Each structure stands twice: as structure tokens, then as C-alpha cells.
mmCIF file of C-alpha atoms in Angstrom:
data_model
loop_
_atom_site.group_PDB
_atom_site.id
_atom_site.type_symbol
_atom_site.label_atom_id
_atom_site.label_comp_id
_atom_site.label_asym_id
_atom_site.label_seq_id
_atom_site.Cartn_x
_atom_site.Cartn_y
_atom_site.Cartn_z
ATOM 1 C CA UNK A 1 133.207 107.324 73.900
ATOM 2 C CA UNK A 2 136.408 107.343 76.033
ATOM 3 C CA UNK A 3 137.713 104.242 76.717
ATOM 4 C CA UNK A 4 136.690 105.320 80.256
ATOM 5 C CA UNK A 5 133.333 105.633 79.491
ATOM 6 C CA UNK A 6 133.307 103.224 77.327
ATOM 7 C CA UNK A 7 134.533 101.251 80.042
ATOM 8 C CA UNK A 8 131.519 102.098 83.217
ATOM 9 C CA UNK A 9 128.969 101.477 80.231
ATOM 10 C CA UNK A 10 129.989 97.307 79.757
ATOM 11 C CA UNK A 11 130.109 97.560 83.992
ATOM 12 C CA UNK A 12 126.586 98.913 83.943
ATOM 13 C CA UNK A 13 124.833 96.676 81.421
ATOM 14 C CA UNK A 14 126.659 93.844 82.231
ATOM 15 C CA UNK A 15 125.264 93.991 85.867
ATOM 16 C CA UNK A 16 121.578 94.375 84.868
ATOM 17 C CA UNK A 17 121.637 90.590 82.055
ATOM 18 C CA UNK A 18 123.736 89.121 86.088
ATOM 19 C CA UNK A 19 119.930 90.027 87.351
ATOM 20 C CA UNK A 20 118.670 87.525 84.955
ATOM 21 C CA UNK A 21 120.273 84.699 86.523
ATOM 22 C CA UNK A 22 120.735 86.251 89.816
ATOM 23 C CA UNK A 23 117.526 87.157 90.675
ATOM 24 C CA UNK A 24 115.478 83.276 89.696
ATOM 25 C CA UNK A 25 119.088 82.077 91.631
ATOM 26 C CA UNK A 26 118.651 83.821 94.729
ATOM 27 C CA UNK A 27 114.849 82.893 94.770
ATOM 28 C CA UNK A 28 115.456 79.604 95.060
ATOM 29 C CA UNK A 29 117.747 79.517 97.086
ATOM 30 C CA UNK A 30 115.829 80.733 99.707
ATOM 31 C CA UNK A 31 112.359 79.544 99.494
ATOM 32 C CA UNK A 32 115.062 76.080 99.930
ATOM 33 C CA UNK A 33 116.659 77.916 102.963
ATOM 34 C CA UNK A 34 120.196 77.232 101.381
ATOM 35 C CA UNK A 35 120.595 82.053 102.330
ATOM 36 C CA UNK A 36 119.207 81.021 106.008
ATOM 37 C CA UNK A 37 121.276 77.894 106.440
ATOM 38 C CA UNK A 38 124.239 80.377 104.999
ATOM 39 C CA UNK A 39 123.167 83.735 107.309
ATOM 40 C CA UNK A 40 123.262 81.513 110.190
ATOM 41 C CA UNK A 41 126.089 80.069 109.822
ATOM 42 C CA UNK A 42 128.807 81.283 111.687
ATOM 43 C CA UNK A 43 131.248 80.485 109.375
ATOM 44 C CA UNK A 44 131.417 77.935 107.233
ATOM 45 C CA UNK A 45 129.492 76.284 105.326
ATOM 46 C CA UNK A 46 130.243 72.581 103.960
ATOM 47 C CA UNK A 47 128.511 71.683 100.429
ATOM 48 C CA UNK A 48 126.970 68.620 100.867
ATOM 49 C CA UNK A 49 125.397 70.499 104.180
ATOM 50 C CA UNK A 50 123.500 72.288 102.005
ATOM 51 C CA UNK A 51 122.973 69.906 99.293
ATOM 52 C CA UNK A 52 121.036 68.054 102.513
ATOM 53 C CA UNK A 53 118.264 71.762 103.552
ATOM 54 C CA UNK A 54 117.992 71.833 100.055
ATOM 55 C CA UNK A 55 118.170 68.602 98.203
ATOM 56 C CA UNK A 56 118.563 70.654 95.462
ATOM 57 C CA UNK A 57 120.838 68.976 91.647
ATOM 58 C CA UNK A 58 124.383 69.102 92.505
ATOM 59 C CA UNK A 59 125.886 70.000 88.925
ATOM 60 C CA UNK A 60 122.768 73.102 89.330
ATOM 61 C CA UNK A 61 123.609 74.123 93.557
ATOM 62 C CA UNK A 62 127.650 74.296 92.240
ATOM 63 C CA UNK A 63 126.149 77.082 89.752
ATOM 64 C CA UNK A 64 124.542 78.506 91.518
ATOM 65 C CA UNK A 65 126.475 78.704 94.537
ATOM 66 C CA UNK A 66 129.444 79.992 91.912
ATOM 67 C CA UNK A 67 126.719 82.704 91.256
ATOM 68 C CA UNK A 68 126.760 84.988 94.246
ATOM 69 C CA UNK A 69 130.357 84.351 95.227
ATOM 70 C CA UNK A 70 131.252 86.533 91.191
ATOM 71 C CA UNK A 71 128.282 88.713 92.281
ATOM 72 C CA UNK A 72 131.002 88.918 96.214
ATOM 73 C CA UNK A 73 128.116 87.059 98.429
ATOM 74 C CA UNK A 74 130.564 84.312 98.843
ATOM 75 C CA UNK A 75 133.067 83.474 100.134
ATOM 76 C CA UNK A 76 134.761 79.752 98.850
ATOM 77 C CA UNK A 77 136.801 76.866 99.345
ATOM 78 C CA UNK A 78 138.782 74.938 96.868
ATOM 79 C CA UNK A 79 140.203 72.355 96.922
ATOM 80 C CA UNK A 80 143.980 72.105 94.371
ATOM 81 C CA UNK A 81 141.036 70.393 92.730
ATOM 82 C CA UNK A 82 139.188 72.679 91.961
ATOM 83 C CA UNK A 83 136.344 71.306 92.951
ATOM 84 C CA UNK A 84 134.101 74.263 95.658
ATOM 85 C CA UNK A 85 134.194 72.713 99.090
ATOM 86 C CA UNK A 86 132.511 75.181 101.446
ATOM 87 C CA UNK A 87 131.056 78.438 101.084
ATOM 88 C CA UNK A 88 130.653 81.775 103.267
ATOM 89 C CA UNK A 89 128.349 85.064 103.392
ATOM 90 C CA UNK A 90 131.155 87.724 103.247
ATOM 91 C CA UNK A 91 130.337 91.464 104.957
ATOM 92 C CA UNK A 92 128.622 93.013 101.079
ATOM 93 C CA UNK A 93 126.814 89.052 100.947
ATOM 94 C CA UNK A 94 125.295 89.778 104.252
ATOM 95 C CA UNK A 95 124.407 93.144 103.147
ATOM 96 C CA UNK A 96 122.748 92.059 100.519
ATOM 97 C CA UNK A 97 120.509 89.758 101.828
ATOM 98 C CA UNK A 98 119.169 91.453 103.817
ATOM 99 C CA UNK A 99 117.214 93.489 101.303
ATOM 100 C CA UNK A 100 117.649 90.862 98.176
ATOM 101 C CA UNK A 101 115.074 88.364 98.338
ATOM 102 C CA UNK A 102 111.688 89.559 99.279
ATOM 103 C CA UNK A 103 111.963 92.285 95.658
ATOM 104 C CA UNK A 104 113.647 89.769 93.351
ATOM 105 C CA UNK A 105 110.665 87.799 94.069
ATOM 106 C CA UNK A 106 108.886 90.703 92.060
ATOM 107 C CA UNK A 107 110.477 90.466 89.143
ATOM 108 C CA UNK A 108 110.274 86.644 89.072
ATOM 109 C CA UNK A 109 107.527 86.195 88.041
ATOM 110 C CA UNK A 110 107.725 88.579 85.231
ATOM 111 C CA UNK A 111 110.785 86.251 83.654
ATOM 112 C CA UNK A 112 108.143 83.800 82.257
ATOM 113 C CA UNK A 113 105.927 87.296 79.623
ATOM 114 C CA UNK A 114 110.000 87.816 79.264
ATOM 115 C CA UNK A 115 110.458 84.977 77.660
ATOM 116 C CA UNK A 116 106.920 86.130 75.046
ATOM 117 C CA UNK A 117 107.958 90.112 75.327
ATOM 118 C CA UNK A 118 109.130 90.209 71.755
ATOM 119 C CA UNK A 119 105.933 88.974 70.218
ATOM 120 C CA UNK A 120 104.258 91.420 72.089
ATOM 121 C CA UNK A 121 105.158 94.244 71.847
ATOM 122 C CA UNK A 122 104.981 93.382 67.566
ATOM 123 C CA UNK A 123 101.742 91.760 67.642
ATOM 124 C CA UNK A 124 98.142 92.178 70.040
ATOM 125 C CA UNK A 125 98.653 93.579 73.595
ATOM 126 C CA UNK A 126 97.909 91.788 76.293
ATOM 127 C CA UNK A 127 96.180 93.405 79.065
ATOM 128 C CA UNK A 128 97.242 91.139 81.673
ATOM 129 C CA UNK A 129 101.110 91.180 80.709
ATOM 130 C CA UNK A 130 100.901 95.314 81.020
ATOM 131 C CA UNK A 131 99.754 96.114 83.813
ATOM 132 C CA UNK A 132 102.323 93.906 84.740
ATOM 133 C CA UNK A 133 105.034 95.408 82.938
ATOM 134 C CA UNK A 134 103.800 98.801 84.223
ATOM 135 C CA UNK A 135 104.422 97.702 88.492
ATOM 136 C CA UNK A 136 107.374 96.737 87.929
ATOM 137 C CA UNK A 137 108.430 100.015 85.938
ATOM 138 C CA UNK A 138 107.042 101.843 88.284
ATOM 139 C CA UNK A 139 108.267 99.587 91.539
ATOM 140 C CA UNK A 140 112.176 100.714 89.726
ATOM 141 C CA UNK A 141 111.158 104.489 89.413
ATOM 142 C CA UNK A 142 110.350 104.416 93.195
ATOM 143 C CA UNK A 143 113.971 102.862 93.114
ATOM 144 C CA UNK A 144 112.280 99.372 94.446
ATOM 145 C CA UNK A 145 111.562 100.944 97.486
ATOM 146 C CA UNK A 146 115.381 100.087 98.473
ATOM 147 C CA UNK A 147 116.199 103.031 100.640
ATOM 148 C CA UNK A 148 119.566 104.544 100.479
ATOM 149 C CA UNK A 149 122.648 102.909 102.251
ATOM 150 C CA UNK A 150 123.542 104.493 105.792
ATOM 151 C CA UNK A 151 127.690 104.220 104.525
ATOM 152 C CA UNK A 152 129.484 103.922 101.130
ATOM 153 C CA UNK A 153 129.183 100.275 101.296
ATOM 154 C CA UNK A 154 125.918 99.335 101.641
ATOM 155 C CA UNK A 155 125.383 101.657 98.827
ATOM 156 C CA UNK A 156 126.869 99.811 96.735
ATOM 157 C CA UNK A 157 125.228 96.720 97.394
ATOM 158 C CA UNK A 158 122.014 98.187 97.298
ATOM 159 C CA UNK A 159 122.546 100.215 94.140
ATOM 160 C CA UNK A 160 124.291 96.327 92.371
ATOM 161 C CA UNK A 161 120.511 94.644 94.031
ATOM 162 C CA UNK A 162 118.224 98.192 92.346
ATOM 163 C CA UNK A 163 120.682 96.946 89.181
ATOM 164 C CA UNK A 164 120.489 93.181 88.717
ATOM 165 C CA UNK A 165 116.326 94.455 89.352
ATOM 166 C CA UNK A 166 116.824 97.055 86.431
ATOM 167 C CA UNK A 167 117.830 93.951 84.505
ATOM 168 C CA UNK A 168 114.678 91.888 84.254
ATOM 169 C CA UNK A 169 113.401 94.634 83.081
ATOM 170 C CA UNK A 170 116.253 96.191 80.807
ATOM 171 C CA UNK A 171 117.182 92.711 79.591
ATOM 172 C CA UNK A 172 113.645 91.533 77.462
ATOM 173 C CA UNK A 173 114.101 95.346 76.210
ATOM 174 C CA UNK A 174 117.275 95.860 74.411
ATOM 175 C CA UNK A 175 116.462 92.920 72.684
ATOM 176 C CA UNK A 176 113.407 93.464 71.621
ATOM 177 C CA UNK A 177 114.368 97.666 70.418
ATOM 178 C CA UNK A 178 116.787 96.723 67.753
ATOM 179 C CA UNK A 179 114.013 95.119 66.031
ATOM 180 C CA UNK A 180 111.219 98.252 65.866
ATOM 181 C CA UNK A 181 113.910 99.977 65.091
ATOM 182 C CA UNK A 182 113.976 101.833 67.588
ATOM 183 C CA UNK A 183 118.128 101.532 68.004
ATOM 184 C CA UNK A 184 118.758 102.612 64.526
ATOM 185 C CA UNK A 185 117.055 105.508 64.472
ATOM 186 C CA UNK A 186 118.304 107.090 67.610
ATOM 187 C CA UNK A 187 122.156 105.479 66.009
ATOM 188 C CA UNK A 188 121.132 107.268 62.392
ATOM 189 C CA UNK A 189 122.264 110.714 62.740
ATOM 190 C CA UNK A 190 125.071 110.472 64.653
ATOM 191 C CA UNK A 191 126.316 107.731 61.960
ATOM 192 C CA UNK A 192 125.566 110.151 59.104
ATOM 193 C CA UNK A 193 126.908 112.923 61.164
ATOM 194 C CA UNK A 194 130.496 111.064 61.086
ATOM 195 C CA UNK A 195 129.916 109.394 57.961
ATOM 196 C CA UNK A 196 129.868 105.696 59.173
ATOM 197 C CA UNK A 197 128.699 102.944 57.336
ATOM 198 C CA UNK A 198 124.975 101.942 58.891
ATOM 199 C CA UNK A 199 125.540 98.069 60.892
ATOM 200 C CA UNK A 200 122.943 95.813 59.286
ATOM 201 C CA UNK A 201 120.290 94.006 61.950
ATOM 202 C CA UNK A 202 121.630 91.067 63.072
ATOM 203 C CA UNK A 203 118.594 88.265 63.135
ATOM 204 C CA UNK A 204 116.824 88.043 67.469
ATOM 205 C CA UNK A 205 118.970 85.601 69.153
ATOM 206 C CA UNK A 206 115.860 83.713 71.942
ATOM 207 C CA UNK A 207 116.177 83.598 75.837
ATOM 208 C CA UNK A 208 117.378 79.911 75.979
ATOM 209 C CA UNK A 209 119.885 80.547 73.318
ATOM 210 C CA UNK A 210 121.217 84.472 75.263
ATOM 211 C CA UNK A 211 121.294 82.039 78.602
ATOM 212 C CA UNK A 212 123.675 79.691 76.959
ATOM 213 C CA UNK A 213 125.912 81.931 75.442
ATOM 214 C CA UNK A 214 126.200 84.268 79.010
ATOM 215 C CA UNK A 215 125.833 81.576 81.750
ATOM 216 C CA UNK A 216 126.905 78.210 79.849
ATOM 217 C CA UNK A 217 122.899 77.224 80.412
ATOM 218 C CA UNK A 218 120.694 75.281 78.505
ATOM 219 C CA UNK A 219 117.444 75.153 79.941
ATOM 220 C CA UNK A 220 115.482 72.848 77.583
ATOM 221 C CA UNK A 221 118.523 70.294 78.982
ATOM 222 C CA UNK A 222 116.797 67.701 81.035
ATOM 223 C CA UNK A 223 119.243 67.364 83.940
ATOM 224 C CA UNK A 224 117.173 63.397 84.883
ATOM 225 C CA UNK A 225 116.822 62.019 81.594
ATOM 226 C CA UNK A 226 118.746 64.201 79.518
ATOM 227 C CA UNK A 227 115.922 64.382 76.974
ATOM 228 C CA UNK A 228 114.401 67.942 75.855
ATOM 229 C CA UNK A 229 112.344 70.250 77.111
ATOM 230 C CA UNK A 230 110.267 72.087 74.513
ATOM 231 C CA UNK A 231 107.770 75.346 75.808
ATOM 232 C CA UNK A 232 104.149 73.845 76.213
ATOM 233 C CA UNK A 233 102.037 76.915 76.687
ATOM 234 C CA UNK A 234 103.092 80.834 78.807
ATOM 235 C CA UNK A 235 100.689 81.114 81.277
ATOM 236 C CA UNK A 236 100.602 85.363 81.195
ATOM 237 C CA UNK A 237 98.097 86.000 84.008
ATOM 238 C CA UNK A 238 97.873 85.382 87.569
ATOM 239 C CA UNK A 239 96.086 83.041 89.016
#
């Protein structure tokens, strides 16, 4: 694979992985009224005003807004100290928020199930998980119901959102398939043809550790008391 092809593949993979963080982030900001505030504002919105509207933890809110900025959806006003003081939706962000919150809400419900996805692939079948996954795969095949954009810029944003949504499904699968030997089976003939040694399997890394490595986010750290959270149970069926 040539350098340009590798760069293109990496860009697609990174966009998929970004979706695992972007979907719940955008949905949470929408539920708290932050996106409405940003959308209705004619210009810059001061950070303290967003905190007041959302009643969010200031540190986590900054991370959420910077995540949106990294996707090109927000502009940041940064002081000399390096601290963000205000935010403004970009043209790309306004296009994205017209279509993203609703389908993001659909895939966010799947994320808790993704934590135990491998256990169900190699263990007992779980009917609610299979049903939920089948519905989302069907939605993905239909490109999430997001129609083509009227121009290049609009279609670029739509592709980005579709990639985020696909990523919520692709991410868990990328972790599980090597454990099932699928990756090894697909790579082995090529490695033999090139007389390359087969790579050893790497140990499984859980989702909490992957989020920590990728986004520097410790999901088990309690922001109130500084203690450690633990998983008590998995809710696998809709209420």
C-alpha cells in the first residue's frame, strides 16, 4: 500500500474512532441546550454563558467543546494563557448540527452494549443486542437516512457525520475480529506470498483503556470525589 493510500485509510479510521466520542458528546450538549445556544447566537458565545446554560462540569465541558472544534465545527477564541474563553459555530458546524443530533442519539444507545460486545460474540447469544445491532447495520446500509448534500461542502459534512455513525459500529468490530482470528485469516495468505512472519496477537484492551489512550479520558474517575467507579451491571434491553 502506497503512502497516499495509507494516509487515506488512516483518515477514514480516525474519523470512525472520532465518532465514538463525538456521538455522545454532541447528544449530551444538545440535551443540555448548549447547541441551541450556539446555533442561535449571532457571534461568539462566552464559555461562562455555556456553563450557566448547561450546568456542566467546566473541565469536561471544555473537553467536549474542543472535541467539536477538532472536527471543524467550532471556532475557539483563545487567550494568551492558552485558555479558551469563547466559541462560535463554523459554517461546517451549522451544517452538521442540522443533521447530526438525531442519528447520534440512535447510536449512543448502543455504546453501553459495545462494552460487552466481545463477550456476546464469543459467548451466549443475546437477542436484544442482536436486534439492536441489526437495526443499526440496516440504518448504516441506508447511509443513516442522510441524503446527499446540494454542494461539495455540504456533502463533505454529511460524509463526516456518516463516518462518525459508522464508527460506533465499526470500532467494536475492529476490536473483536482479531480475537476471532478473522484478521489473521485474511492477512495470512498475503504474508505467506511475501514470505513475511505472522504478527503475534496482541492482548485485548478494554474500552475504558482505549478511551484513556485515545482521548485522555478516564471514564472510571469520579469528578466529584476523586474515587474510582466500577461497572455494576450492563443493561442489554430497552426499557
